Short mmCIF file of C-alpha atoms in Angstrom, two decimals:
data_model
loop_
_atom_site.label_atom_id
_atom_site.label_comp_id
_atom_site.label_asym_id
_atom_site.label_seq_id
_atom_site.Cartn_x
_atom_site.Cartn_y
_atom_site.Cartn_z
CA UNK H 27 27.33 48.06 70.24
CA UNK H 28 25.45 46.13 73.06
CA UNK H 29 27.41 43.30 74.35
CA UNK H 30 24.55 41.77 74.90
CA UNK H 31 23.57 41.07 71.27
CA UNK H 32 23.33 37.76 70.19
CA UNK H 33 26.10 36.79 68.30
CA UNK H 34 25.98 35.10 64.31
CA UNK H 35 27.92 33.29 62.21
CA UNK H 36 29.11 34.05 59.20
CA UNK H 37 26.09 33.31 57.01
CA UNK H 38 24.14 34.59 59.25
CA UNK H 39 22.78 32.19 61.70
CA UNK H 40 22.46 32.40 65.32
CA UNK H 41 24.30 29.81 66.96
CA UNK H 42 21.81 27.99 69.40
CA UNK H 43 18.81 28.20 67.35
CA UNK H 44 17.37 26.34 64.55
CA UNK H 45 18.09 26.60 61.09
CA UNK H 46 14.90 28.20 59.09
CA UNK H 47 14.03 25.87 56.46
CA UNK H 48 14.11 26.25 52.69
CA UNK H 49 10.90 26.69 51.32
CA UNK H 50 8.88 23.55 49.98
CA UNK H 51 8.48 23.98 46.65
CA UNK H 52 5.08 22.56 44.77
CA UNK H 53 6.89 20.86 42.14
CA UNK H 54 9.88 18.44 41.70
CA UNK H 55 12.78 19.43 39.87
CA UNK H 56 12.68 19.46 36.24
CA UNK H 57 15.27 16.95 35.89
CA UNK H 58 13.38 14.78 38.38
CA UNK H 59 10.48 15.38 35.95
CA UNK H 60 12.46 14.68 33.26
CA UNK H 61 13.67 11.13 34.90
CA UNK H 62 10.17 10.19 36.01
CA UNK H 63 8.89 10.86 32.03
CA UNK H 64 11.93 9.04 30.95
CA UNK H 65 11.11 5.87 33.20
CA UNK H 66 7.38 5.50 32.08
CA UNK H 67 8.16 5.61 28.83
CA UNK H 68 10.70 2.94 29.32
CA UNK H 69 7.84 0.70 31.13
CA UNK H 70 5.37 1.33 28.26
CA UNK H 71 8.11 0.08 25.80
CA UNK H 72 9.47 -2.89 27.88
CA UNK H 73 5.21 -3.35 27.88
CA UNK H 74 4.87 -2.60 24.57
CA UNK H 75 7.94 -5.33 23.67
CA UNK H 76 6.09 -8.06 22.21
CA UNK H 77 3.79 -6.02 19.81
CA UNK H 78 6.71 -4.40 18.57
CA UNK H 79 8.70 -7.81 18.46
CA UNK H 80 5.83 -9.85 16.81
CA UNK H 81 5.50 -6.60 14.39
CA UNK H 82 9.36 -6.91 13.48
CA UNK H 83 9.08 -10.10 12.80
CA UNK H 84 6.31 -10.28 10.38
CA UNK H 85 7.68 -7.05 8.30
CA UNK H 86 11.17 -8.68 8.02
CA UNK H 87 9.90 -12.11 6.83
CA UNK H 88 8.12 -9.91 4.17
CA UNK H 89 11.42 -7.98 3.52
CA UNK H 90 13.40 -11.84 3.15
CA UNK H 91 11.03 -12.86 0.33
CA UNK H 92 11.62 -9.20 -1.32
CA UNK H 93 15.22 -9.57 -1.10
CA UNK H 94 15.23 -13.52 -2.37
CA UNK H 95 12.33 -12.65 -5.13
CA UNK H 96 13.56 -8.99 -6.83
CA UNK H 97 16.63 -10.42 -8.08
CA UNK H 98 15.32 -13.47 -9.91
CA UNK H 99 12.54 -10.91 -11.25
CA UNK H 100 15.43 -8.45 -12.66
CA UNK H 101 13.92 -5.11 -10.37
CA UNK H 102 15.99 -3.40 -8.06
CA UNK H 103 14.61 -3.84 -4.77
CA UNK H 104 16.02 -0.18 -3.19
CA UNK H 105 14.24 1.67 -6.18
CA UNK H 106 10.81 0.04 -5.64
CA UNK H 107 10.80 1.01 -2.09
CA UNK H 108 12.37 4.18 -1.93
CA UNK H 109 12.47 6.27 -5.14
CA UNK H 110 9.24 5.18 -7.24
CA UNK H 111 5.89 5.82 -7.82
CA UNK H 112 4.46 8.07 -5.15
CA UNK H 113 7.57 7.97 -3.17
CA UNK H 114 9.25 9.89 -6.15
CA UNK H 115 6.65 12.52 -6.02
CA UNK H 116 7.42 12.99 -2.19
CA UNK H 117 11.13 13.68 -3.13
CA UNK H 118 10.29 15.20 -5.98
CA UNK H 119 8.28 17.89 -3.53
CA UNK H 120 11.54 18.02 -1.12
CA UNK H 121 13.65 19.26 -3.78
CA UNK H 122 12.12 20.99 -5.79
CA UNK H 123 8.97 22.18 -3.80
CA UNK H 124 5.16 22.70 -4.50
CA UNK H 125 3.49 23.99 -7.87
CA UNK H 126 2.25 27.03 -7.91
CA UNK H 127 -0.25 27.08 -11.12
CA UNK H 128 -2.93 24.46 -11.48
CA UNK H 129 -2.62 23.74 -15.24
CA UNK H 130 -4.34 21.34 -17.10
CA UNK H 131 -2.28 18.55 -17.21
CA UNK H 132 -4.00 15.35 -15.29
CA UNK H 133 -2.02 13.13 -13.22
CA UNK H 134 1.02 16.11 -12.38
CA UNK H 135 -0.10 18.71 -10.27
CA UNK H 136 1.95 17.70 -6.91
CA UNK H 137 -0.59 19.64 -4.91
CA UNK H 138 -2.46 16.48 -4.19
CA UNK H 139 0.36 15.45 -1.81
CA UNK H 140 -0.17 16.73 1.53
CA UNK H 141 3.16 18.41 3.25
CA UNK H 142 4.17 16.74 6.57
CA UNK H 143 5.93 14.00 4.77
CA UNK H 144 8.43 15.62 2.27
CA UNK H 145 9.20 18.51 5.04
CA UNK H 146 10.51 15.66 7.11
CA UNK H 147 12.59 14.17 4.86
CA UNK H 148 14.12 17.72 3.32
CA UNK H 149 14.90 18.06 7.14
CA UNK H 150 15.91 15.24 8.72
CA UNK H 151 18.10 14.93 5.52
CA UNK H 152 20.77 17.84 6.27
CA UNK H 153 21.55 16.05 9.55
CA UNK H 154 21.93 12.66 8.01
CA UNK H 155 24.03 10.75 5.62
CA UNK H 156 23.01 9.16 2.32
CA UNK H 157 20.37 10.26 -0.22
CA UNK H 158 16.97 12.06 0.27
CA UNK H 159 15.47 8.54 -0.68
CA UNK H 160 17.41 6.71 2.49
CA UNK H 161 16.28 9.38 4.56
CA UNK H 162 12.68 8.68 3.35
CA UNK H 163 12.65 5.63 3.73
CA UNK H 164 14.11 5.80 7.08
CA UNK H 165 11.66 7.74 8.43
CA UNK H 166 8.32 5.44 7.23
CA UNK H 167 10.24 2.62 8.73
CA UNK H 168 10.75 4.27 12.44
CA UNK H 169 7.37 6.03 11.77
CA UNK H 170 5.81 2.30 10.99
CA UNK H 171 7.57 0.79 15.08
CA UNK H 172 5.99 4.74 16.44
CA UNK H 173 2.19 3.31 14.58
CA UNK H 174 3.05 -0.66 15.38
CA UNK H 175 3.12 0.86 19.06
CA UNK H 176 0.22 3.50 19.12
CA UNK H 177 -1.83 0.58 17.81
CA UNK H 178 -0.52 -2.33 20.58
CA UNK H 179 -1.62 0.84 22.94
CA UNK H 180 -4.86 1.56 21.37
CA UNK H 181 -5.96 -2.53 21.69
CA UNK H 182 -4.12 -2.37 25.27
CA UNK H 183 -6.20 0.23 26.53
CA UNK H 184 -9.59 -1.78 25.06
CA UNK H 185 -8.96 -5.11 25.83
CA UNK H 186 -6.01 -5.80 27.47
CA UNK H 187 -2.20 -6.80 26.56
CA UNK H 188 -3.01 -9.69 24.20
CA UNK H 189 -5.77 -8.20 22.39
CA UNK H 190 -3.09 -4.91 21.78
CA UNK H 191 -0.59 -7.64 20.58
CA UNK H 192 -2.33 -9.53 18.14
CA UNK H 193 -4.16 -6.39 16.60
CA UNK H 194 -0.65 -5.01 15.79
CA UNK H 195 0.30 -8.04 14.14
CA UNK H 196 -2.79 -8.52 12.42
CA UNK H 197 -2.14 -5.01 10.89
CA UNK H 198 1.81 -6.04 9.85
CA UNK H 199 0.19 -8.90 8.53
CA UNK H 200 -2.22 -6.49 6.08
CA UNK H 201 -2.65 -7.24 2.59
CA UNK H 202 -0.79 -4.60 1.41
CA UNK H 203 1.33 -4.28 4.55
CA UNK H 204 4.78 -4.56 2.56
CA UNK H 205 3.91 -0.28 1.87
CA UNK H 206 4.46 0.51 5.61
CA UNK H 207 8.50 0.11 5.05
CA UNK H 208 8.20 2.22 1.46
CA UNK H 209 8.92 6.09 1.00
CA UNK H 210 5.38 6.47 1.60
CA UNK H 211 3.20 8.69 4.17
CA UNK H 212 0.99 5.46 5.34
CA UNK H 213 3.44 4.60 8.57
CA UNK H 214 3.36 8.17 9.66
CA UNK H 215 -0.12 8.92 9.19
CA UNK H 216 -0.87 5.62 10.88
CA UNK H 217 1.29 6.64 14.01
CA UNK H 218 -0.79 9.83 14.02
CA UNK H 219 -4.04 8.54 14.08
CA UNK H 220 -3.21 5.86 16.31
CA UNK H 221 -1.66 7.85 18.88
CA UNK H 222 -4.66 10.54 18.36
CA UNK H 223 -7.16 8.12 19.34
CA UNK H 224 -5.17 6.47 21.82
CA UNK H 225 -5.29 10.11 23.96
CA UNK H 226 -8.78 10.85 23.11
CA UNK H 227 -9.45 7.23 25.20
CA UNK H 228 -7.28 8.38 27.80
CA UNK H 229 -8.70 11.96 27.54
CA UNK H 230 -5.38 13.35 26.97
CA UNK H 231 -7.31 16.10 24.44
CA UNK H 232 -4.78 18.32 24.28
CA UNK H 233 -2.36 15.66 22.84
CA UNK H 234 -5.19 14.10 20.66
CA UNK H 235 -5.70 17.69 18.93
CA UNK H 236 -2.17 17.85 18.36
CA UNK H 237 -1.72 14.52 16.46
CA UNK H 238 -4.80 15.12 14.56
CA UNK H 239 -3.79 18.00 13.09
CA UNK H 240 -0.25 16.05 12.41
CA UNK H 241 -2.38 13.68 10.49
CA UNK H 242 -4.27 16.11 8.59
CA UNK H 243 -1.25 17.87 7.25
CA UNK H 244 0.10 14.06 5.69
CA UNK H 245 -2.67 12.75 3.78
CA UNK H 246 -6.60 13.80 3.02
CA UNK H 247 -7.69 11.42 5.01
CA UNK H 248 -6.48 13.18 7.72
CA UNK H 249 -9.77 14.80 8.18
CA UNK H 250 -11.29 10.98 9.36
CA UNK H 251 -8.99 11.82 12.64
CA UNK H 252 -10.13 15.30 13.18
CA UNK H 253 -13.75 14.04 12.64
CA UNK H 254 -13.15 11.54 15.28
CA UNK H 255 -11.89 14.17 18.20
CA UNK H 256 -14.10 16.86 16.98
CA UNK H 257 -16.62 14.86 17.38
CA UNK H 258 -16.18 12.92 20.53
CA UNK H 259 -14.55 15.59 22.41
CA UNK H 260 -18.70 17.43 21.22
CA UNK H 261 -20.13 15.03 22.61
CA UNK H 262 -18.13 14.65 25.56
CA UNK H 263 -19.14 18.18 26.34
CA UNK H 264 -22.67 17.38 26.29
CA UNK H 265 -22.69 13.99 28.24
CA UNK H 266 -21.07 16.29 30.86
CA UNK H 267 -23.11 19.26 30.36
CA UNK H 268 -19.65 21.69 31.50
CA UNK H 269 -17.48 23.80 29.28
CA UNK H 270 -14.35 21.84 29.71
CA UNK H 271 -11.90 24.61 28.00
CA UNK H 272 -9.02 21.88 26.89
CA UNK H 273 -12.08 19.43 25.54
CA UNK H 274 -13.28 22.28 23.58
CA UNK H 275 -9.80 23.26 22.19
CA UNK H 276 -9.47 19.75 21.27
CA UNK H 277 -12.63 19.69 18.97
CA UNK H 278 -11.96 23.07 17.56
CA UNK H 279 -8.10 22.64 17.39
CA UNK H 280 -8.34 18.99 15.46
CA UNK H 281 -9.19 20.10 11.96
CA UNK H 282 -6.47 22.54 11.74
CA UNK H 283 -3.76 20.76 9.73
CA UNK H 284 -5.82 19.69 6.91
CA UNK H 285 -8.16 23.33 7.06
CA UNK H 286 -4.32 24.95 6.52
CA UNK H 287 -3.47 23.03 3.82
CA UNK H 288 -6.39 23.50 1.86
CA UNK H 289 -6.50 27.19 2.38
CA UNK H 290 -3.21 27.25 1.60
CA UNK H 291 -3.40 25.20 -1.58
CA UNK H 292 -6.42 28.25 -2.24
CA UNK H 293 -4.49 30.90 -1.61
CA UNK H 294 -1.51 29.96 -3.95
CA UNK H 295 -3.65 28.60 -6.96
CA UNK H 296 -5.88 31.86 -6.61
CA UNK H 297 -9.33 30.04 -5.48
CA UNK H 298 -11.13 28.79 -2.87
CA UNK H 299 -11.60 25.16 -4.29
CA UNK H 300 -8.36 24.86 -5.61
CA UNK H 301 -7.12 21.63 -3.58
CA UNK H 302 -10.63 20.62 -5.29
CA UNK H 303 -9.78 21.23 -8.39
CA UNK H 304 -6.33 19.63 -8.27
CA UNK H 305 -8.28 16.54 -7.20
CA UNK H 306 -10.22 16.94 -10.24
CA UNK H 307 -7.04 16.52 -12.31
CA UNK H 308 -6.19 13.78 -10.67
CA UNK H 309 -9.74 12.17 -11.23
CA UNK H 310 -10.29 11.67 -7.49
CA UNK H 311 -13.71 13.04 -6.94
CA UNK H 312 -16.31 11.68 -5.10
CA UNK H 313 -18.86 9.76 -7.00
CA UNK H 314 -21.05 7.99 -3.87
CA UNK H 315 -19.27 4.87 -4.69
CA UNK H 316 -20.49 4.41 -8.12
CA UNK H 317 -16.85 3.66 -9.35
CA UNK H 318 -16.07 1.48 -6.86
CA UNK H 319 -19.84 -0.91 -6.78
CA UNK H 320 -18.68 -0.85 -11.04
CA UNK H 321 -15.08 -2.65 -10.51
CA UNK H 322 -16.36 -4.36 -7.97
CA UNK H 323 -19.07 -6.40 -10.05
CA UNK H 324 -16.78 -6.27 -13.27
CA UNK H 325 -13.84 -7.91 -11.31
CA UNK H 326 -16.34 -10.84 -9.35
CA UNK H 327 -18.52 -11.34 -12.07
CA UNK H 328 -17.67 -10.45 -15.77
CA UNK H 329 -13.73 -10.57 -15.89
CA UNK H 330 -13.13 -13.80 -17.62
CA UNK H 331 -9.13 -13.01 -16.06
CA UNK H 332 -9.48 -10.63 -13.41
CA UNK H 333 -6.09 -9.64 -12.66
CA UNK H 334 -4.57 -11.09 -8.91
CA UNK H 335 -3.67 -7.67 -7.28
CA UNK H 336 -7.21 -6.17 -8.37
CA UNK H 337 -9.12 -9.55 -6.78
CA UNK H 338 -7.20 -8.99 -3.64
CA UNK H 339 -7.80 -5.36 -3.72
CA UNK H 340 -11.72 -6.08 -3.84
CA UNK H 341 -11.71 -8.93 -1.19
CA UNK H 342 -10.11 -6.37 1.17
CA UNK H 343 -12.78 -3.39 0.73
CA UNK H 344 -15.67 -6.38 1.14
CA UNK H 345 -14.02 -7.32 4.38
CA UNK H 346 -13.59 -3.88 5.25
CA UNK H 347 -17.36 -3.21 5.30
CA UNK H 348 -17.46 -6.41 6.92
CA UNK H 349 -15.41 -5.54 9.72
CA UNK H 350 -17.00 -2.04 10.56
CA UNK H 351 -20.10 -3.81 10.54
CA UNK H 352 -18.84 -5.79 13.26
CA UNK H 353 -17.40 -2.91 15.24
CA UNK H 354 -20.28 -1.38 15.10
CA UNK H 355 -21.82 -4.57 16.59
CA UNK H 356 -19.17 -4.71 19.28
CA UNK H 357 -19.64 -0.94 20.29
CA UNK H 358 -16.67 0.51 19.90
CA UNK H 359 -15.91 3.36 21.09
CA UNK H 360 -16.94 6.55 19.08
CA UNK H 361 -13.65 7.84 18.20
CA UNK H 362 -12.35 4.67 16.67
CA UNK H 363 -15.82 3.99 14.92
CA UNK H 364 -16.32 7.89 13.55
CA UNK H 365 -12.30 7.38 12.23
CA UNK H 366 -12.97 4.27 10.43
CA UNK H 367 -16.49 5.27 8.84
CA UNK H 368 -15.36 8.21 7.55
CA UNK H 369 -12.50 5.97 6.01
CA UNK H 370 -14.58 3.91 4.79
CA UNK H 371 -16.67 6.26 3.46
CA UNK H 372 -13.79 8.47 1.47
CA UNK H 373 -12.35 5.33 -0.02
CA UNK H 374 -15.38 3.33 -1.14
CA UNK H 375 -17.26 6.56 -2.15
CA UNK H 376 -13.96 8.01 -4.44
CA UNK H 377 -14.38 8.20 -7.92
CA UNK H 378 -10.10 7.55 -8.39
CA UNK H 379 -7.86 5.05 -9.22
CA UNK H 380 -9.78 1.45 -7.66
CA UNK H 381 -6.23 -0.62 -7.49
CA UNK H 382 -4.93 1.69 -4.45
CA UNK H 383 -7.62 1.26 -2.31
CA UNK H 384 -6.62 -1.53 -0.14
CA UNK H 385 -3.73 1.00 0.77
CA UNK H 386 -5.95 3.35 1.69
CA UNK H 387 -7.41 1.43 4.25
CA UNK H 388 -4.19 0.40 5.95
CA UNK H 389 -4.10 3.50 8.40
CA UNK H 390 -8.03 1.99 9.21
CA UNK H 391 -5.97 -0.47 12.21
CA UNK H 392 -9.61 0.06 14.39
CA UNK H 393 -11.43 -2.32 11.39
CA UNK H 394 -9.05 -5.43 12.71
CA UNK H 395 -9.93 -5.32 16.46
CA UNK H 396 -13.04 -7.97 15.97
CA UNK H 397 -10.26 -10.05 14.77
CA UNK H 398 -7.97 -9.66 17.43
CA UNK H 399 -10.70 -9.92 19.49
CA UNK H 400 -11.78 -13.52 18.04
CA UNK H 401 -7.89 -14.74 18.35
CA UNK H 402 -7.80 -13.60 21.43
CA UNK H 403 -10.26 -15.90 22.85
CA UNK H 404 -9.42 -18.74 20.74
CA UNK H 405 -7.41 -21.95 20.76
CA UNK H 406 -3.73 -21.37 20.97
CA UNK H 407 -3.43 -23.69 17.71
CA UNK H 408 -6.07 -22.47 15.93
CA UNK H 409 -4.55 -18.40 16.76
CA UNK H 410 -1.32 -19.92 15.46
CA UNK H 411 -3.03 -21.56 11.90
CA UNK H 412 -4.95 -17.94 11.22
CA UNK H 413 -1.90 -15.72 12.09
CA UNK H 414 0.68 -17.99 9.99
CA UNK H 415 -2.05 -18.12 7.21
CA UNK H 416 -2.77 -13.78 7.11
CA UNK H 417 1.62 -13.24 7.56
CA UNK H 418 2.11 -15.86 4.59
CA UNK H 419 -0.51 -13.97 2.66
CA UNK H 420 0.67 -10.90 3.41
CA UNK H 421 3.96 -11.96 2.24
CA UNK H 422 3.10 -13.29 -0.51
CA UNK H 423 0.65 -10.23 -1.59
CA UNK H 424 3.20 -7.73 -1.08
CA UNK H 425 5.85 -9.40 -3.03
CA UNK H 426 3.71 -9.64 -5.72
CA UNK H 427 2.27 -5.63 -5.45
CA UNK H 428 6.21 -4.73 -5.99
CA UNK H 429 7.44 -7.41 -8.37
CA UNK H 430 5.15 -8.29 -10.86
CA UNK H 431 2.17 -5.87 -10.58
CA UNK H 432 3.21 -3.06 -13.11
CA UNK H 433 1.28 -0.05 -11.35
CA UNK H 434 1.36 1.58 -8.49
CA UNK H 435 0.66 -0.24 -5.30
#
């Protein structure tokens, strides 16, 4: 060997010269991506605070009154929330699981009841304690603060922080609101479609797609959020004359989660219109509206005693159709207008039972932006008189729908 060779160190190096470099690499670690994900979602929720806290605050003053009132009224307050009327079908569905003959029966084919729901309770409840029924009810409650947030966002985005807070308390403060803390799928389709909408504004498409086609795999509605991407994302395509590949996944991609449950309904009933036809059963057809223009005139004009919950019921579809008219006069944006028309149009223009609609319309949160709009803008005391006046109502309305009115809500 030369002795003139330069001479190296043990890993290699030659002493006097500098150290190569490690190569640059194009992305951050994924734990530093983790951290950075971590810390924005910890601003949006420190953002996102008030909403959340006003939201809190309105649902447990409705809880108080439910936990003062069931007792004197003899009803067992964990039973109406948790284990009754459609809630029981949910479990029901997670124990037992899903028909598989239509029959003739009306009212008791379970294949009305979309799938999302009871999957996450028979689920979620092998890793936690208590009964199927806690479980359920656990997960409409933290699916109600995930929808109480997608909503503050949606309103956020629109109009800025106050507008966001007020139109999430407005929609605590629905009618029927006491149903987003029941065993019921209205919370987590709500934090579906809110979310959904809330990326097609940001054109997050991807993302929009995917809670759409949570949405349609929770209720039938679902297909009022898949109308709203497909359609938007269409004619977002257009305005921008370019095939934008993730914008067109988005609009074919939305639909998916209701299309697979009703081909699967098809498939195990033997027929193509067999989700159809276990609407039939259940007397839920569409009529144009016919049904509902009938109890509407009945109840305002030739009920001698028209029965509280039903009057309340009507006064909320009327303002409904109020309040689109006025989105519609604020231009909206299309997704949130397309979403609420078609939700509009499903519930007014269904030939079923008339004294669920109001709870139908809960997931519509767009409809109550003109309001939050108007507060917004207004008078510190008179924002305080309407928002004291809609949670008392509210309060009062949703004891009532558990306590004393003997159907469904």
């Amino acid at each position: 060997m030369s002795s003139t060779a330069p001479k190296t160190t043990p890993s290699g190096h030659i002493p006097g010269t500098r150290r190569p470099r490690p190569p640059a690499t194009a992305t951050p670690p994924p734990r530093g991506k983790a951290r950075t994900h971590a810390q924005r979602v910890l601003r949006a929720a420190r953002h996102a605070a008030p909403a959340l806290g006003a939201y809190l605050a309105v649902r447990f003053t409705g809880l108080l009154v439910l936990v003062i009132w069931a007792p004197r009224r003899h009803q067992d307050l964990w039973v109406n929330l948790a284990a009754q009327w459609d809630s029981d079908w949910y479990l029901a569905i997670a124990d037992h699981g899903y028909d598989d003959e239509l029959g003739t029966a009306h009212n008791s084919n379970n294949l009305a009841f979309f799938p999302l729901y009871p999957v996450l309770v028979k689920a979620v409840a092998v890793l936690t304690p208590g009964t199927r029924a806690s479980t359920g009810l656990g997960l409409a409650v933290a699916a109600s603060l995930i929808a109480a947030w997608g909503i503050f966002a949606v309103g956020d985005h629109l109009h800025g922080r106050r507008a966001g807070v007020l139109l999430t308390t407005l929609w605590a403060a629905f009618p029927v609101g006491a149903v987003q803390w029941m065993g019921y799928t209205e919370s987590l389709f709500t934090a579906c479609a809110a979310w959904s909408l809330y990326a097609v504004l940001t054109g997050r498409w991807l993302y929009a797609a995917a809670f759409a086609t949570l949405a349609g795999l929770t209720r039938p509605t679902g297909i009022a959020v898949a109308a709203a991407v497909t359609l938007t994302a269409l004619l977002h395509l257009v305005r921008h004359r370019a095939l934008v590949p993730r914008v067109l996944a988005a609009a074919l991609l939305a639909p998916l989660g209701w299309c697979a449950y009703l081909g699967w309904v098809g498939l195990r009933l033997g027929r193509w219109d067999g989700y159809f036809a276990v609407q039939r059963l259940w007397h839920n057809e569409l009529d144009g509206g016919l049904r509902t223009l009938h109890q509407i005139r009945w109840l305002l004009w030739r009920d001698p005693t028209p029965q509280l919950f039903l009057v309340m019921v009507t006064l909320t579809l009327i303002a409904s159709v109020v309040l689109f008219g006025l989105s519609v006069w604020d231009r909206q944006p299309v997704a949130l207008l397309v979403f609420t028309g078609v939700m509009l149009a499903i519930v007014l223009g269904s030939g079923g039972v008339y004294f669920s609609r109001a709870r139908f319309l809960l997931p519509a949160f767009p409809l109550l932006l003109p309001l939050a709009l108007h507060l917004s803008r207004a008078s510190r005391r008179h924002r305080a008189l309407v928002l004291t006046a809609a949670v008392l109502g509210s309060t009062y309305c949703g004891a009532y729908m558990l306590l004393v009115w003997p159907a469904a809500p």
